[in-house]
Coordinates of C-alpha atoms and ligand atoms in Angstrom, one line a residue:
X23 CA 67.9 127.2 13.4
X24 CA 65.0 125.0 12.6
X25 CA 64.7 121.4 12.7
X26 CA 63.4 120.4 9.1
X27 CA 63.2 116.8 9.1
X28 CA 60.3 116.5 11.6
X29 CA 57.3 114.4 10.4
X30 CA 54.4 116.6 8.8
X31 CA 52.0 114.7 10.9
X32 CA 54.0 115.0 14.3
X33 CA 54.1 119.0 13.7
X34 CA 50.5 118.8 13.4
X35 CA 49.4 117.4 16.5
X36 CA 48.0 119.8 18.6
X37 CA 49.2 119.3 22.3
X38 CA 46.2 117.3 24.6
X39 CA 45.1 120.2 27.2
X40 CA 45.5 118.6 30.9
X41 CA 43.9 120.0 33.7
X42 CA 46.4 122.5 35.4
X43 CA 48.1 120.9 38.9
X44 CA 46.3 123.2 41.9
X45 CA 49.4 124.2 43.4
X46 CA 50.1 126.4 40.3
X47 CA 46.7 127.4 40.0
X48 CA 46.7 128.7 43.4
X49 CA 50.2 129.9 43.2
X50 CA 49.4 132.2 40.0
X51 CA 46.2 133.6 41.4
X52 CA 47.4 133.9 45.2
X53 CA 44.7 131.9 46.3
X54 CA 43.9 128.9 48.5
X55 CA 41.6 125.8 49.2
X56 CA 40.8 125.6 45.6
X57 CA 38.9 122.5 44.7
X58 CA 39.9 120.3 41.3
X59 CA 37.0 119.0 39.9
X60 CA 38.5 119.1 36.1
X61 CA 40.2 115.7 35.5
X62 CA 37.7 112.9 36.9
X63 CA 39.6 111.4 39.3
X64 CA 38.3 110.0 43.3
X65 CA 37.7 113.0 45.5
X66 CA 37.7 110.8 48.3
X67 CA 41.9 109.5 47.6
X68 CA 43.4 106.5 47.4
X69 CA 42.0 103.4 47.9
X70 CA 43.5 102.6 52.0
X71 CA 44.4 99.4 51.0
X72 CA 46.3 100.3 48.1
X73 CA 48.5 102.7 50.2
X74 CA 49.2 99.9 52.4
X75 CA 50.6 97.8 49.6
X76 CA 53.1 100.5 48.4
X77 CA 53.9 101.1 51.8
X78 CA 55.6 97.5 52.1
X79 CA 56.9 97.3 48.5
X80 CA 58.8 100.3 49.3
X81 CA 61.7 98.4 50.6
X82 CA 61.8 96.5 46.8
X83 CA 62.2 99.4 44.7
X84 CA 66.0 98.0 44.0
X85 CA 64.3 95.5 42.1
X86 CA 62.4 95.8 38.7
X87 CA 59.0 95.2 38.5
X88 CA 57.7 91.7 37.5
X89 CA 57.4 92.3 33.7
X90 CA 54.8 89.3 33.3
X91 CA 52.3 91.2 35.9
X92 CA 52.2 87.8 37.1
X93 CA 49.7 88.4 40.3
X94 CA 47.4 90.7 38.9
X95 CA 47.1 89.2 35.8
X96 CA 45.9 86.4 37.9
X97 CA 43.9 88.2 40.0
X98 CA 42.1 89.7 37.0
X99 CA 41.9 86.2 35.5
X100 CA 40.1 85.0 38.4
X101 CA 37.7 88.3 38.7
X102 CA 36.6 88.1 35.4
X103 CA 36.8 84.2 34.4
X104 CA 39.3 84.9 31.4
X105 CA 42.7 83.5 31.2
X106 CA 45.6 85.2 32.3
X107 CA 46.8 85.3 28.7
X108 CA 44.1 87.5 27.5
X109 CA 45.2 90.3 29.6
X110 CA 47.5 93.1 28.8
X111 CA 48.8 95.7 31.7
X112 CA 49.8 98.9 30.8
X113 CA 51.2 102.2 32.6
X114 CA 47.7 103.5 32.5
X115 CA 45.0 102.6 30.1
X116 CA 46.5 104.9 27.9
X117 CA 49.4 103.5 27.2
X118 CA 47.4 100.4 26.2
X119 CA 45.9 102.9 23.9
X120 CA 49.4 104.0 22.0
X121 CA 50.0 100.3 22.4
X122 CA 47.3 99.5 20.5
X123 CA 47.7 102.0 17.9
X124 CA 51.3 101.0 17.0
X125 CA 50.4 97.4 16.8
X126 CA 47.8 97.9 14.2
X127 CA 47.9 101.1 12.9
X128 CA 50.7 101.0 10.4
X129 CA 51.1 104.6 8.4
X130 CA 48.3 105.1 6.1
X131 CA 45.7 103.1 8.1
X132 CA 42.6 104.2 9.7
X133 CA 40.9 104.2 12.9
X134 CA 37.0 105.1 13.1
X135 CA 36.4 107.7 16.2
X136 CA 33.6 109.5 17.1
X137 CA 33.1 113.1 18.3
X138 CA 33.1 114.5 20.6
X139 CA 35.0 111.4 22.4
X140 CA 38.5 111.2 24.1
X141 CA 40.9 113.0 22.6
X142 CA 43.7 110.7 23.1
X143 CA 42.9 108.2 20.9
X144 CA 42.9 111.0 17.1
X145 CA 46.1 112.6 18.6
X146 CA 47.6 109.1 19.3
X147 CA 46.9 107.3 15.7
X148 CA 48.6 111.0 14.1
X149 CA 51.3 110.4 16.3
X150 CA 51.3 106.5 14.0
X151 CA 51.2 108.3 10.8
X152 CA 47.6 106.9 10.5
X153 CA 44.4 109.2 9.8
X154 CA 41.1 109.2 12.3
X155 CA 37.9 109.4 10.7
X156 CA 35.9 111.2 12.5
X157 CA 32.0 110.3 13.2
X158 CA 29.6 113.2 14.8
X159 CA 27.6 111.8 17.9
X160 CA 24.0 111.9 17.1
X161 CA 21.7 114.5 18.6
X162 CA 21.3 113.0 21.6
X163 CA 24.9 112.4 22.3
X164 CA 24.1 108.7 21.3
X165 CA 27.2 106.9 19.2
X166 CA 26.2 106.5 15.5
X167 CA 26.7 103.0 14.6
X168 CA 25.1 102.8 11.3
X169 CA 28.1 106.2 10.7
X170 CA 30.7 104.0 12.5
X171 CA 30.0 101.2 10.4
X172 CA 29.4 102.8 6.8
X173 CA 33.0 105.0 7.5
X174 CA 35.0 101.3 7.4
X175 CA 37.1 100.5 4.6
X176 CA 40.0 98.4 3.7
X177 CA 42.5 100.8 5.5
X178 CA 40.4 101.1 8.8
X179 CA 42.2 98.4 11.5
X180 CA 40.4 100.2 15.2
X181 CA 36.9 101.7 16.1
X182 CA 37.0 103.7 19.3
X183 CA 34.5 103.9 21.4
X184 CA 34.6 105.6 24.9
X185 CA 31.7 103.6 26.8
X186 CA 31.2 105.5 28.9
X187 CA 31.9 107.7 26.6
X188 CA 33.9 111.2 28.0
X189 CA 32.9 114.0 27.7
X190 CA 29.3 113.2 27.2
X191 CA 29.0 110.6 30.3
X192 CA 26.4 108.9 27.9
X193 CA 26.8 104.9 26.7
X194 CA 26.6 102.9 23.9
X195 CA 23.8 100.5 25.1
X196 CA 23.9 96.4 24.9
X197 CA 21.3 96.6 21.8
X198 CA 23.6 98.5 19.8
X199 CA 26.6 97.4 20.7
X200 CA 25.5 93.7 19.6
X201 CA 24.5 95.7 16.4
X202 CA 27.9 97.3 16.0
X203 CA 30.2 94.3 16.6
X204 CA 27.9 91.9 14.8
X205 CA 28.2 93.5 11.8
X206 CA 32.4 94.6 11.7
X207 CA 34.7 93.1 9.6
X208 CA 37.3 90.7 10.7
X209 CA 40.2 93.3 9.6
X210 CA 39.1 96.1 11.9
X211 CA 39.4 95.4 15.7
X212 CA 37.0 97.4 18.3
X213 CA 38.5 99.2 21.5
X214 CA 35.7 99.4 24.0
X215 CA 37.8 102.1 26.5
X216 CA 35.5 100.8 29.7
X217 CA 37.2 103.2 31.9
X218 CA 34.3 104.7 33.7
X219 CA 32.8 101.2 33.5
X220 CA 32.4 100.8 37.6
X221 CA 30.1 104.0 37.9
X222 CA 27.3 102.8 35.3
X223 CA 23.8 102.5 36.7
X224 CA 22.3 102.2 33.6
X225 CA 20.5 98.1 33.3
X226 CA 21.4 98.9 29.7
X227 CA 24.8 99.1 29.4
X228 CA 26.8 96.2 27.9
X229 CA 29.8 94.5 29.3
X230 CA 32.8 94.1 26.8
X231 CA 34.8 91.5 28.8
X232 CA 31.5 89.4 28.2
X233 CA 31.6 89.3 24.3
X234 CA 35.1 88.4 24.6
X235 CA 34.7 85.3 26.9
X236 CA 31.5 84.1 24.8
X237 CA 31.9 85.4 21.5
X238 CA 35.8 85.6 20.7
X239 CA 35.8 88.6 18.5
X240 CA 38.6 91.3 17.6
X241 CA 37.8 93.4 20.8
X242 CA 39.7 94.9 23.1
X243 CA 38.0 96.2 26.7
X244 CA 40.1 98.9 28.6
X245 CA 40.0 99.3 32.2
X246 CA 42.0 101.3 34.4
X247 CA 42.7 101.9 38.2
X248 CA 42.8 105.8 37.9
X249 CA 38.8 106.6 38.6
X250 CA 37.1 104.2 41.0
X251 CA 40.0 102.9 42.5
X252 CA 41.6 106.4 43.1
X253 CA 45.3 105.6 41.7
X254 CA 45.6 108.1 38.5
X255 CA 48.7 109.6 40.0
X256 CA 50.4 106.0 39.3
X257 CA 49.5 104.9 36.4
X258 CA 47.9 101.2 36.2
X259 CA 45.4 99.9 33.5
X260 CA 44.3 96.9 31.8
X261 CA 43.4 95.7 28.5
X262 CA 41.0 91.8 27.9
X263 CA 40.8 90.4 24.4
X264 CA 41.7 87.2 23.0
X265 CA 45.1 85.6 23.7
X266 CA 46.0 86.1 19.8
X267 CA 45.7 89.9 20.4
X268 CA 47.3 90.5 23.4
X269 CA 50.0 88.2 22.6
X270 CA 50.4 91.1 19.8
X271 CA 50.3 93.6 21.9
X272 CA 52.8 92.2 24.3
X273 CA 54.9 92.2 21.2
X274 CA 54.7 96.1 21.3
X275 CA 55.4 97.2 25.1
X276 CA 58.5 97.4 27.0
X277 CA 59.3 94.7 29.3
X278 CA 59.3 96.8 32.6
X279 CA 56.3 99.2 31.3
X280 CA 54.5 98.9 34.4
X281 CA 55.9 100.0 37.7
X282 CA 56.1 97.5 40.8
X283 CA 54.7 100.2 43.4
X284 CA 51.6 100.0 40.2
X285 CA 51.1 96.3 40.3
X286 CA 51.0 96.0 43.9
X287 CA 48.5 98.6 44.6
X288 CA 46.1 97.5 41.9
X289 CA 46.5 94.0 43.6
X290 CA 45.8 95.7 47.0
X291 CA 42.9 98.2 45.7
X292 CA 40.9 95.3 44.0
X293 CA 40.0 94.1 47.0
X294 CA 38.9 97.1 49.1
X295 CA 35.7 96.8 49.1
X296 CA 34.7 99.2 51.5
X297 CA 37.1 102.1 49.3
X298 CA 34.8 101.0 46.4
X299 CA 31.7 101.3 47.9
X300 CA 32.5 104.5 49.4
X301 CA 33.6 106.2 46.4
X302 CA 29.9 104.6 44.5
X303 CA 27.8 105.8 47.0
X304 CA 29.8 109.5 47.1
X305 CA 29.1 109.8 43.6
X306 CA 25.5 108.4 43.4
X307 CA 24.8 110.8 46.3
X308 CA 27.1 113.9 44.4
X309 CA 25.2 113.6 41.3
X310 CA 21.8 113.7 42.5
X311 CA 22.8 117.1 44.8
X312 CA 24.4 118.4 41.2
X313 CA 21.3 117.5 39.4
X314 CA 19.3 119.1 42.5
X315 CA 20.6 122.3 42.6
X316 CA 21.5 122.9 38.7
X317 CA 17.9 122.2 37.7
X318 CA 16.8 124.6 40.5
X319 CA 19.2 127.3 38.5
X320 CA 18.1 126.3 35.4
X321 CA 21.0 125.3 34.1
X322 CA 20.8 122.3 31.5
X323 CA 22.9 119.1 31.6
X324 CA 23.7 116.1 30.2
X325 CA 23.2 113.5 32.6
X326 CA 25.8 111.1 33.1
X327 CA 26.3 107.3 34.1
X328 CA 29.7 108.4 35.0
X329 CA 31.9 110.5 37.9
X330 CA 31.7 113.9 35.4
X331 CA 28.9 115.4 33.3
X332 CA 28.8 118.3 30.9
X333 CA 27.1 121.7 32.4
X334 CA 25.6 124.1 29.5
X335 CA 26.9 127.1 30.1
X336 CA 25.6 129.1 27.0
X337 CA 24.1 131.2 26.5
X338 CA 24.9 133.0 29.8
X339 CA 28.8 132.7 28.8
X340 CA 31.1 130.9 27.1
X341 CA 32.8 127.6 28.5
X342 CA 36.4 129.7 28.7
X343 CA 34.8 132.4 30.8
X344 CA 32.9 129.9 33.0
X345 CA 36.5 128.3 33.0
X346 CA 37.8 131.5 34.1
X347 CA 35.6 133.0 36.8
X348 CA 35.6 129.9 38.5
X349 CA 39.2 129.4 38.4
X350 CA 39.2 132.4 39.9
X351 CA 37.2 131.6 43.0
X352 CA 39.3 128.6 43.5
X353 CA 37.2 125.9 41.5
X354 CA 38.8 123.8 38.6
X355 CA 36.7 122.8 36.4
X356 CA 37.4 121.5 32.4
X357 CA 36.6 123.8 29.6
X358 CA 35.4 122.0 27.0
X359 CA 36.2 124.3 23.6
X360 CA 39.2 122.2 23.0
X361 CA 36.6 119.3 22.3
X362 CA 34.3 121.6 20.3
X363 CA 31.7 122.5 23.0
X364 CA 32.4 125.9 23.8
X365 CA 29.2 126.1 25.7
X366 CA 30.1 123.6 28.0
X367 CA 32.0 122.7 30.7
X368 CA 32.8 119.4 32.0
X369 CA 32.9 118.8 35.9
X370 CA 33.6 115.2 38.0
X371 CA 31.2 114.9 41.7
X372 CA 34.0 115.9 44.4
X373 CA 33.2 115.7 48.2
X374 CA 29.5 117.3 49.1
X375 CA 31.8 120.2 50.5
X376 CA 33.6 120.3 46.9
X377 CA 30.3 120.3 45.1
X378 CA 28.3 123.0 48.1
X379 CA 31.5 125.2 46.6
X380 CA 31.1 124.4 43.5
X381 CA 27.8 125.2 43.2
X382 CA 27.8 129.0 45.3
X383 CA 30.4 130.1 43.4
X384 CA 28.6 129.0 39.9
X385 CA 25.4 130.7 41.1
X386 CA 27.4 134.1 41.9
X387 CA 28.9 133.9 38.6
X388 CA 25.5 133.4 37.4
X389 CA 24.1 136.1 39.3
X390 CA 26.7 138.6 38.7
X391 CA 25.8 138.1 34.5
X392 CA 22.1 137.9 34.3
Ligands
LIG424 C1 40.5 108.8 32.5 C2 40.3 108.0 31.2 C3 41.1 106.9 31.0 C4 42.1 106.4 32.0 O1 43.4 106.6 31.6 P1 44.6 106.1 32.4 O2 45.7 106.2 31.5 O3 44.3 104.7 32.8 O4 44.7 107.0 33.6 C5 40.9 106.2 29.8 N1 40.0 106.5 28.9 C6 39.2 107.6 29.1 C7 38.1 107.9 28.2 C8 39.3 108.4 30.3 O5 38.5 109.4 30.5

């Protein structure tokens, strides 16, 4: 029997692709001490602190979780000098996403997202019954505004943009975002997904939460704990807009959507300052060994002001066979055709030892086709 009644645009979501756990990848190709450098998360853990929190809240799981976030939401107040009431928590950033979506995305409304960008937020307004339209990243993997802008019309309620953005590690820089929110209509709100925020060395890059406390417009910055802070595995993010939106949002969630293990280990890994500067430094230092040794190969990238960058694989092989052969020497990387670039793959800066491995097994590949 089949089920008839399902919504035409549920049945035509595809599926997002996430990165395959290692354990099964090493249990399927009988191999061991692979590396995952596929999803962008901390190659160095958890943040110490953070485990010491969820150590002692152990004993509280009896309990639900405080459903007003109460201490973080303070702590984030005081960290970036916005009230408490501007804040939304969410089990990961990307529940804020689908939060966001279903608070102003009714069917038949639009949200303007670029390409290639994170595939979450197209498969997430389907999933609302509302339609993405799509805007091509210029040449230089630089957003196109004037695009952006020109594809609004009276249906469009959310602009994406990824800055950061992923996959391309490139950003949307402080002129042009001015540009961009200047000139957006009150009925369309802007979600600046600041995920990879921490890692930006760029002097050019433009802080969201910034507009909000000076300017007040309909934006909404995303943050998460599940990069810099090394806490992916359990799930804790954070949107900042005005009160008027958030109190919307709030609307929207469930009242326990964030665990209590979560909240205090965001708490805890906020102030571990030695965990952040660790992880900062192991990626400043990972990148430029990356850069190093890829430019001695030849190899052309895109470079990043992220954890991850794309690697150019073409024409020497396509991004599933890159995929492939390195899977099977034990490194997990992301291929990147489901995003349109199937002459790319994506990789995040592991440990030096993750990144010596990565790099002798992609020069035998190499080898072994030219
Ligand atoms: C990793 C990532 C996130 C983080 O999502 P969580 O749900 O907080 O783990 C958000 N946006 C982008 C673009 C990402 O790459």
């Amino acid at each position: 029997m089949t089920y008839k009644f399902i919504p035409k645009y549920v049945k035509d979501i595809i599926p997002y692709p996430p990165g395959k756990p290692i354990e099964e990848v090493e249990r399927e190709l009988g191999i061991k001490n692979s590396v995952k450098i596929a999803s962008n998360e901390n190659p160095l853990g958890t943040s110490p602190r953070a485990i010491l929190g969820i150590k002692k809240a152990l004993k509280d799981l009896n309990r639900y979780p405080d459903g007003s976030a109460f201490y973080l939401k303070n702590k984030l107040s005081a960290i970036h000098g916005i009230s408490p009431e501007s804040i939304v928590i969410g089990n990961g950033s990307n529940e804020l996403i689908e939060l966001i979506i279903r608070t102003f995305i009714q069917p038949g409304d639009e949200a303007v997202i670029s390409d290639p960008s994170f595939l979450i937020y197209s498969i997430t307004v389907k999933a609302s019954g509302g339609t993405s339209t799509i805007i091509k990243l210029k040449d230089d993997y630089s957003y196109d505004i004037k695009g952006i802008l020109k594809a609004i019309n009276k249906r469009t309620r959310l602009i994406f943009i990824s800055n950061p953005n992923n996959p391309t590690g490139t950003i949307l820089t402080r002129k042009d975002y001015e540009w961009l929110i200047k000139r957006v209509p009150g009925h369309v709100v802007i979600v600046d997904d600041a995920a990879y925020r921490e890692f930006v060395q760029s002097g050019d890059y433009p802080d969201g939460i910034d507009f909000i406390r000076w300017k007040d417009r309909n934006l909404i910055v995303l943050r998460t704990f599940s990069k810099l802070y090394g806490l992916a595995g359990l799930r804790i993010g954070y949107g900042v807009t005005t009160p008027e939106l958030a109190g919307y949002i709030e609307r929207v969630r469930q009242p326990f959507n964030v665990n209590s293990l979560a909240q205090t280990a965001a708490i805890a890994a906020l102030d571990d300052k030695a965990f952040i500067k660790k992880t900062l430094a192991n990626n400043k230092a990972g990148l430029a060994y990356l850069y190093r040794m890829l430019d001695r190969m030849n190899i052309s990238f895109i470079p990043t002001q992220t954890n991850f960058f794309l690697i150019r694989v073409a024409p020497f092989m396509s991004a599933n066979q890159a995929f492939e052969s390195l899977l099977r020497k034990g490194v997990i990387v992301r291929d990147m055709t489901s995003y349109g670039l199937g002459g790319y793959i994506r990789i995040n800066v592991g440990t030096p030892s993750e990144n010596r491995k990565f790099i002798k097994e992609f020069s035998e590949i190499l080898k072994n086709r030219l």
